[in-house]
Every structure is written in structure tokens, then in C-alpha cells.
Amino acid sequence: MLFEQNFNAQEVYEDTVRNGEVFRTIDGEDYIDIDIVEFDKVDDKFMKWIKNNLCDCDYLKGSDIFEVKPVK
């Protein structure tokens, strides 16, 4: 199961934050751990670097990074 096929990252983020959580586990057909890490400012160049350089590492091969807008 791919997270983005079954969930909306923005909606999951907003629900998690509203509940005061920074970590959530979805234990359904497949098991998904969600960690919320917030940064003050992230530009497109930084996101591209993260995805191109870190997401290819063995540790992150089963991970995805999603950029979401802050909860207001």
C-alpha cells in the first residue's frame, strides 16, 4: 500500500496536530508509522536535495517525505 494512494498527507497532518500528536501509527492492511517533524522554512531546493540524496539511502528506501502546509 502506498500512503499517497490511500491518504491525503495534509489531512493526516492536520488531524495528528489537532490531537496533539507528533507520531502516529496506522495499522491496517499495511503498517505505517508517521513522524511529524516541523521546520520554520523549507525551500524547494532543500526538498529536492533531501529527496535526491537522503531518500536513496538504504535506511530511507521504505520512507517518503511529504511537505504539508502549517495548521492555522
mmCIF file of N, CA and C in Angstrom:
data_model
loop_
_atom_site.group_PDB
_atom_site.id
_atom_site.type_symbol
_atom_site.label_atom_id
_atom_site.label_comp_id
_atom_site.label_asym_id
_atom_site.label_seq_id
_atom_site.Cartn_x
_atom_site.Cartn_y
_atom_site.Cartn_z
ATOM 1 N N MET A 1 0.847 -1.186 0.000
ATOM 2 C CA MET A 1 0.000 0.000 0.000
ATOM 3 C C MET A 1 0.884 1.238 0.000
ATOM 4 N N LEU A 2 0.579 2.145 -0.843
ATOM 5 C CA LEU A 2 1.281 3.410 -0.850
ATOM 6 C C LEU A 2 0.455 4.437 -0.090
ATOM 7 N N PHE A 3 1.117 5.140 0.802
ATOM 8 C CA PHE A 3 0.439 6.131 1.627
ATOM 9 C C PHE A 3 -0.360 7.105 0.776
ATOM 10 N N GLU A 4 0.283 7.649 -0.264
ATOM 11 C CA GLU A 4 -0.375 8.684 -1.064
ATOM 12 C C GLU A 4 -1.556 8.164 -1.869
ATOM 13 N N GLN A 5 -1.669 6.863 -2.041
ATOM 14 C CA GLN A 5 -2.823 6.296 -2.742
ATOM 15 C C GLN A 5 -4.041 6.181 -1.828
ATOM 16 N N ASN A 6 -3.803 6.090 -0.539
ATOM 17 C CA ASN A 6 -4.898 5.848 0.396
ATOM 18 C C ASN A 6 -5.164 6.983 1.378
ATOM 19 N N PHE A 7 -4.253 7.939 1.454
ATOM 20 C CA PHE A 7 -4.396 9.022 2.417
ATOM 21 C C PHE A 7 -4.006 10.347 1.779
ATOM 22 N N ASN A 8 -4.492 11.421 2.366
ATOM 23 C CA ASN A 8 -4.089 12.765 1.987
ATOM 24 C C ASN A 8 -3.135 13.248 3.075
ATOM 25 N N ALA A 9 -1.879 13.500 2.720
ATOM 26 C CA ALA A 9 -0.868 13.871 3.708
ATOM 27 C C ALA A 9 -1.276 15.102 4.510
ATOM 28 N N GLN A 10 -1.863 16.092 3.851
ATOM 29 C CA GLN A 10 -2.278 17.309 4.549
ATOM 30 C C GLN A 10 -3.342 16.999 5.597
ATOM 31 N N GLU A 11 -4.315 16.178 5.245
ATOM 32 C CA GLU A 11 -5.392 15.829 6.183
ATOM 33 C C GLU A 11 -4.866 15.024 7.365
ATOM 34 N N VAL A 12 -3.982 14.083 7.111
ATOM 35 C CA VAL A 12 -3.406 13.283 8.196
ATOM 36 C C VAL A 12 -2.594 14.181 9.118
ATOM 37 N N TYR A 13 -1.812 15.079 8.538
ATOM 38 C CA TYR A 13 -1.024 16.022 9.330
ATOM 39 C C TYR A 13 -1.922 16.878 10.215
ATOM 40 N N GLU A 14 -2.947 17.474 9.635
ATOM 41 C CA GLU A 14 -3.840 18.350 10.395
ATOM 42 C C GLU A 14 -4.529 17.596 11.523
ATOM 43 N N ASP A 15 -4.998 16.392 11.259
ATOM 44 C CA ASP A 15 -5.659 15.588 12.286
ATOM 45 C C ASP A 15 -4.684 15.217 13.401
ATOM 46 N N THR A 16 -3.474 14.861 13.024
ATOM 47 C CA THR A 16 -2.461 14.482 14.009
ATOM 48 C C THR A 16 -2.117 15.666 14.905
ATOM 49 N N VAL A 17 -1.894 16.826 14.307
ATOM 50 C CA VAL A 17 -1.552 18.027 15.074
ATOM 51 C C VAL A 17 -2.709 18.446 15.977
ATOM 52 N N ARG A 18 -3.936 18.402 15.466
ATOM 53 C CA ARG A 18 -5.105 18.761 16.281
ATOM 54 C C ARG A 18 -5.207 17.889 17.528
ATOM 55 N N ASN A 19 -4.756 16.641 17.414
ATOM 56 C CA ASN A 19 -4.798 15.719 18.548
ATOM 57 C C ASN A 19 -3.561 15.825 19.435
ATOM 58 N N GLY A 20 -2.692 16.785 19.148
ATOM 59 C CA GLY A 20 -1.500 16.996 19.958
ATOM 60 C C GLY A 20 -0.444 15.915 19.786
ATOM 61 N N GLU A 21 -0.472 15.223 18.666
ATOM 62 C CA GLU A 21 0.471 14.131 18.425
ATOM 63 C C GLU A 21 1.604 14.589 17.504
ATOM 64 N N VAL A 22 2.756 13.954 17.637
ATOM 65 C CA VAL A 22 3.855 14.157 16.696
ATOM 66 C C VAL A 22 4.238 12.826 16.050
ATOM 67 N N PHE A 23 3.565 11.765 16.446
ATOM 68 C CA PHE A 23 3.804 10.424 15.915
ATOM 69 C C PHE A 23 2.471 9.703 15.840
ATOM 70 N N ARG A 24 2.279 8.961 14.763
ATOM 71 C CA ARG A 24 1.041 8.198 14.624
ATOM 72 C C ARG A 24 1.354 6.909 13.877
ATOM 73 N N THR A 25 0.668 5.851 14.269
ATOM 74 C CA THR A 25 0.783 4.569 13.580
ATOM 75 C C THR A 25 -0.560 4.233 12.963
ATOM 76 N N ILE A 26 -0.531 3.866 11.702
ATOM 77 C CA ILE A 26 -1.726 3.367 11.028
ATOM 78 C C ILE A 26 -1.490 1.882 10.830
ATOM 79 N N ASP A 27 -2.286 1.083 11.505
ATOM 80 C CA ASP A 27 -2.105 -0.368 11.472
ATOM 81 C C ASP A 27 -3.313 -0.983 10.794
ATOM 82 N N GLY A 28 -3.284 -0.969 9.487
ATOM 83 C CA GLY A 28 -4.386 -1.515 8.703
ATOM 84 C C GLY A 28 -3.877 -2.654 7.849
ATOM 85 N N GLU A 29 -4.236 -2.616 6.578
ATOM 86 C CA GLU A 29 -3.761 -3.637 5.641
ATOM 87 C C GLU A 29 -2.233 -3.676 5.628
ATOM 88 N N ASP A 30 -1.627 -2.517 5.647
ATOM 89 C CA ASP A 30 -0.182 -2.383 5.803
ATOM 90 C C ASP A 30 0.071 -1.511 7.015
ATOM 91 N N TYR A 31 1.268 -1.557 7.530
ATOM 92 C CA TYR A 31 1.647 -0.841 8.740
ATOM 93 C C TYR A 31 2.401 0.421 8.343
ATOM 94 N N ILE A 32 1.950 1.569 8.844
ATOM 95 C CA ILE A 32 2.589 2.843 8.510
ATOM 96 C C ILE A 32 2.873 3.611 9.796
ATOM 97 N N ASP A 33 4.114 4.047 9.968
ATOM 98 C CA ASP A 33 4.483 4.954 11.053
ATOM 99 C C ASP A 33 4.626 6.344 10.460
ATOM 100 N N ILE A 34 4.061 7.324 11.133
ATOM 101 C CA ILE A 34 4.133 8.708 10.675
ATOM 102 C C ILE A 34 4.812 9.533 11.760
ATOM 103 N N ASP A 35 5.902 10.183 11.399
ATOM 104 C CA ASP A 35 6.597 11.105 12.291
ATOM 105 C C ASP A 35 6.418 12.505 11.732
ATOM 106 N N ILE A 36 6.032 13.432 12.589
ATOM 107 C CA ILE A 36 5.895 14.820 12.154
ATOM 108 C C ILE A 36 7.109 15.589 12.649
ATOM 109 N N VAL A 37 7.826 16.160 11.705
ATOM 110 C CA VAL A 37 8.976 16.995 12.015
ATOM 111 C C VAL A 37 8.724 18.328 11.327
ATOM 112 N N GLU A 38 8.719 19.392 12.116
ATOM 113 C CA GLU A 38 8.405 20.707 11.565
ATOM 114 C C GLU A 38 9.654 21.578 11.498
ATOM 115 N N PHE A 39 9.756 22.345 10.425
ATOM 116 C CA PHE A 39 10.842 23.289 10.220
ATOM 117 C C PHE A 39 10.218 24.650 9.956
ATOM 118 N N ASP A 40 10.919 25.715 10.361
ATOM 119 C CA ASP A 40 10.393 27.058 10.139
ATOM 120 C C ASP A 40 10.283 27.377 8.654
ATOM 121 N N LYS A 41 11.352 27.151 7.918
ATOM 122 C CA LYS A 41 11.342 27.465 6.491
ATOM 123 C C LYS A 41 12.036 26.349 5.724
ATOM 124 N N VAL A 42 11.390 25.905 4.670
ATOM 125 C CA VAL A 42 11.956 24.887 3.788
ATOM 126 C C VAL A 42 11.679 25.336 2.360
ATOM 127 N N ASP A 43 12.740 25.468 1.573
ATOM 128 C CA ASP A 43 12.522 25.884 0.188
ATOM 129 C C ASP A 43 12.576 24.678 -0.752
ATOM 130 N N ASP A 44 12.209 24.901 -1.996
ATOM 131 C CA ASP A 44 12.158 23.821 -2.988
ATOM 132 C C ASP A 44 13.523 23.182 -3.214
ATOM 133 N N LYS A 45 14.578 23.974 -3.173
ATOM 134 C CA LYS A 45 15.932 23.450 -3.373
ATOM 135 C C LYS A 45 16.289 22.457 -2.265
ATOM 136 N N PHE A 46 15.947 22.791 -1.032
ATOM 137 C CA PHE A 46 16.212 21.901 0.102
ATOM 138 C C PHE A 46 15.428 20.604 -0.032
ATOM 139 N N MET A 47 14.148 20.698 -0.378
ATOM 140 C CA MET A 47 13.322 19.493 -0.528
ATOM 141 C C MET A 47 13.867 18.600 -1.636
ATOM 142 N N LYS A 48 14.282 19.178 -2.731
ATOM 143 C CA LYS A 48 14.843 18.398 -3.835
ATOM 144 C C LYS A 48 16.114 17.686 -3.382
ATOM 145 N N TRP A 49 16.963 18.381 -2.627
ATOM 146 C CA TRP A 49 18.199 17.779 -2.135
ATOM 147 C C TRP A 49 17.893 16.618 -1.198
ATOM 148 N N ILE A 50 16.981 16.813 -0.282
ATOM 149 C CA ILE A 50 16.603 15.744 0.656
ATOM 150 C C ILE A 50 16.119 14.525 -0.112
ATOM 151 N N LYS A 51 15.199 14.718 -1.014
ATOM 152 C CA LYS A 51 14.622 13.590 -1.758
ATOM 153 C C LYS A 51 15.660 12.895 -2.636
ATOM 154 N N ASN A 52 16.555 13.653 -3.260
ATOM 155 C CA ASN A 52 17.553 13.062 -4.156
ATOM 156 C C ASN A 52 18.720 12.418 -3.421
ATOM 157 N N ASN A 53 19.096 12.963 -2.268
ATOM 158 C CA ASN A 53 20.286 12.472 -1.584
ATOM 159 C C ASN A 53 20.001 11.565 -0.399
ATOM 160 N N LEU A 54 18.962 11.823 0.335
ATOM 161 C CA LEU A 54 18.694 11.008 1.519
ATOM 162 C C LEU A 54 17.713 9.884 1.268
ATOM 163 N N CYS A 55 16.754 10.101 0.412
ATOM 164 C CA CYS A 55 15.729 9.077 0.201
ATOM 165 C C CYS A 55 16.258 7.872 -0.562
ATOM 166 N N ASP A 56 17.444 7.960 -1.136
ATOM 167 C CA ASP A 56 18.039 6.809 -1.799
ATOM 168 C C ASP A 56 18.838 5.939 -0.833
ATOM 169 N N CYS A 57 19.089 6.440 0.366
ATOM 170 C CA CYS A 57 19.834 5.656 1.351
ATOM 171 C C CYS A 57 19.020 4.433 1.756
ATOM 172 N N ASP A 58 19.704 3.345 2.076
ATOM 173 C CA ASP A 58 19.017 2.110 2.460
ATOM 174 C C ASP A 58 18.024 2.332 3.595
ATOM 175 N N TYR A 59 18.407 3.147 4.575
ATOM 176 C CA TYR A 59 17.545 3.385 5.728
ATOM 177 C C TYR A 59 16.214 4.019 5.326
ATOM 178 N N LEU A 60 16.224 4.831 4.300
ATOM 179 C CA LEU A 60 15.024 5.568 3.911
ATOM 180 C C LEU A 60 14.294 4.986 2.708
ATOM 181 N N LYS A 61 14.748 3.867 2.177
ATOM 182 C CA LYS A 61 14.107 3.322 0.977
ATOM 183 C C LYS A 61 12.628 3.044 1.183
ATOM 184 N N GLY A 62 12.225 2.698 2.381
ATOM 185 C CA GLY A 62 10.815 2.438 2.664
ATOM 186 C C GLY A 62 10.094 3.649 3.222
ATOM 187 N N SER A 63 10.701 4.817 3.104
ATOM 188 C CA SER A 63 10.130 6.037 3.665
ATOM 189 C C SER A 63 9.819 7.041 2.570
ATOM 190 N N ASP A 64 8.881 7.903 2.866
ATOM 191 C CA ASP A 64 8.551 9.013 1.984
ATOM 192 C C ASP A 64 8.543 10.282 2.811
ATOM 193 N N ILE A 65 8.792 11.391 2.166
ATOM 194 C CA ILE A 65 8.736 12.696 2.816
ATOM 195 C C ILE A 65 7.651 13.498 2.121
ATOM 196 N N PHE A 66 6.749 14.064 2.921
ATOM 197 C CA PHE A 66 5.660 14.865 2.379
ATOM 198 C C PHE A 66 5.756 16.266 2.952
ATOM 199 N N GLU A 67 5.589 17.248 2.105
ATOM 200 C CA GLU A 67 5.559 18.633 2.549
ATOM 201 C C GLU A 67 4.100 19.040 2.706
ATOM 202 N N VAL A 68 3.764 19.563 3.884
ATOM 203 C CA VAL A 68 2.394 19.998 4.157
ATOM 204 C C VAL A 68 2.423 21.442 4.636
ATOM 205 N N LYS A 69 1.289 22.095 4.546
ATOM 206 C CA LYS A 69 1.160 23.480 4.994
ATOM 207 C C LYS A 69 0.835 23.489 6.484
ATOM 208 N N PRO A 70 1.303 24.503 7.214
ATOM 209 C CA PRO A 70 1.040 24.573 8.655
ATOM 210 C C PRO A 70 -0.452 24.652 8.967
ATOM 211 N N VAL A 71 -0.813 24.134 10.122
ATOM 212 C CA VAL A 71 -2.188 24.235 10.606
ATOM 213 C C VAL A 71 -2.354 25.626 11.183
ATOM 214 N N LYS A 72 -3.408 26.314 10.759
ATOM 215 C CA LYS A 72 -3.639 27.686 11.247
ATOM 216 C C LYS A 72 -4.656 27.703 12.349
#
